[in-house]
Coordinates of C-alpha atoms in Angstrom, one line a residue:
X1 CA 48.7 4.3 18.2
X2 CA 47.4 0.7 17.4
X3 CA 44.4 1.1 19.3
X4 CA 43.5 4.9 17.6
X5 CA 44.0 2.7 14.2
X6 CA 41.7 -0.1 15.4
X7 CA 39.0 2.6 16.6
X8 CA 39.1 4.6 13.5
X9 CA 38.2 1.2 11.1
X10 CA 35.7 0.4 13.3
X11 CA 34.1 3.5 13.4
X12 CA 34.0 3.7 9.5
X13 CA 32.7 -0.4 9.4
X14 CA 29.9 0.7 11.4
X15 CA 29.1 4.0 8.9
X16 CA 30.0 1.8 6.2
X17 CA 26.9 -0.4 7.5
X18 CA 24.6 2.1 7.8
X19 CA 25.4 3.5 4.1
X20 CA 25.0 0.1 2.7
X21 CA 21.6 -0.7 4.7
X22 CA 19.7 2.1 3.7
X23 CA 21.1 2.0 0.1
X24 CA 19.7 -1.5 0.5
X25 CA 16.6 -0.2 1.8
X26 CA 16.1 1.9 -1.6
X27 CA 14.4 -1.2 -3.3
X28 CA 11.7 0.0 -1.1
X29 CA 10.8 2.8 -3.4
X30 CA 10.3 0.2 -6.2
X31 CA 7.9 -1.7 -4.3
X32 CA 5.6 1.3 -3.1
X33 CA 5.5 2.6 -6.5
X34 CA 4.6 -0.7 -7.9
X35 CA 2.1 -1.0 -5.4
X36 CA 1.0 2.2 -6.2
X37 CA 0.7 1.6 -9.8
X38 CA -1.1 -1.8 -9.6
X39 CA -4.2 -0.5 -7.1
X40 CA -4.4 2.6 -9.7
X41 CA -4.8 0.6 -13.0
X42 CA -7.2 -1.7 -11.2
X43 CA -9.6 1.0 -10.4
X44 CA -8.9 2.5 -13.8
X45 CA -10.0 -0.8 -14.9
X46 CA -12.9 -1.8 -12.9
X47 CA -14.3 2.4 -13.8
X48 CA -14.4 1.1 -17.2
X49 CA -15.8 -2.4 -17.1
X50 CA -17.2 -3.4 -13.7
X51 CA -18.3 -6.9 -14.9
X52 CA -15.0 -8.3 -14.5
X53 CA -14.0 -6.5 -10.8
X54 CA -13.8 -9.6 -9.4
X55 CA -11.2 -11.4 -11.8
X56 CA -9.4 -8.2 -11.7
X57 CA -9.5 -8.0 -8.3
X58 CA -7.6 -11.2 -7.8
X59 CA -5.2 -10.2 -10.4
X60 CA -4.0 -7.4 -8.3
X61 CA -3.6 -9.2 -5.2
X62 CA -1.5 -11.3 -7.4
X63 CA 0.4 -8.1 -8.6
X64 CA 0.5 -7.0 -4.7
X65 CA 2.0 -9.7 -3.7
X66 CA 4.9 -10.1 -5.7
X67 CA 5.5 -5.9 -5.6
X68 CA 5.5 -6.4 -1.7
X69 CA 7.8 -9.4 -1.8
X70 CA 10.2 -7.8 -4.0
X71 CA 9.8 -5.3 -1.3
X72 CA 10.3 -7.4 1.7
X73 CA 13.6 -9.2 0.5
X74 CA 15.2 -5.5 0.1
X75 CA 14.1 -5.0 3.3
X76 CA 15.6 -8.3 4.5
X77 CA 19.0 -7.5 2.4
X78 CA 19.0 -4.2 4.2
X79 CA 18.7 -5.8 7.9
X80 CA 21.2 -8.6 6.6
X81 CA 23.6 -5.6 6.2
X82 CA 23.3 -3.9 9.4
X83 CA 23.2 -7.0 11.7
X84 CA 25.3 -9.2 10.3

């Protein structure tokens, strides 16, 4: 009976893992959207003034950066979750 009890909260530890992993992972959709978002504006930008592609460029591998990093440490929370 102990052993059925034991089973049974281990078997809802490891789906409670799972939930909580891929709810971590939904700071993901954040990060491709920003990403999305930054690339658009900068061609938006450099359409209307191309003098300045280059100062724009780096400002949205700037922007990049700090969407994908956002990205990554969701990502890291998520593993955290399922491993640990």
């Amino acid at each position: 009976m102990l052993d059925a009890i034991i089973n049974d909260l281990f078997i809802m530890l490891s789906a409670a893992k799972y939930i909580g992993a891929g709810l971590a992972c939904s700071g993901l959709i954040g990060a491709g959207a920003g990403i999305g978002l930054i690339f658009s504006a900068l061609i938006a930008s450099t359409a209307r003034n191309p003098q300045i592609r280059s100062q724009l460029f780096s400002f949205a591998i700037l922007g990049f950066a700090l969407a994908e990093a956002t990205g990554l440490f969701a990502l890291m929370v998520a593993f955290l979750v399922l491993y640990s």
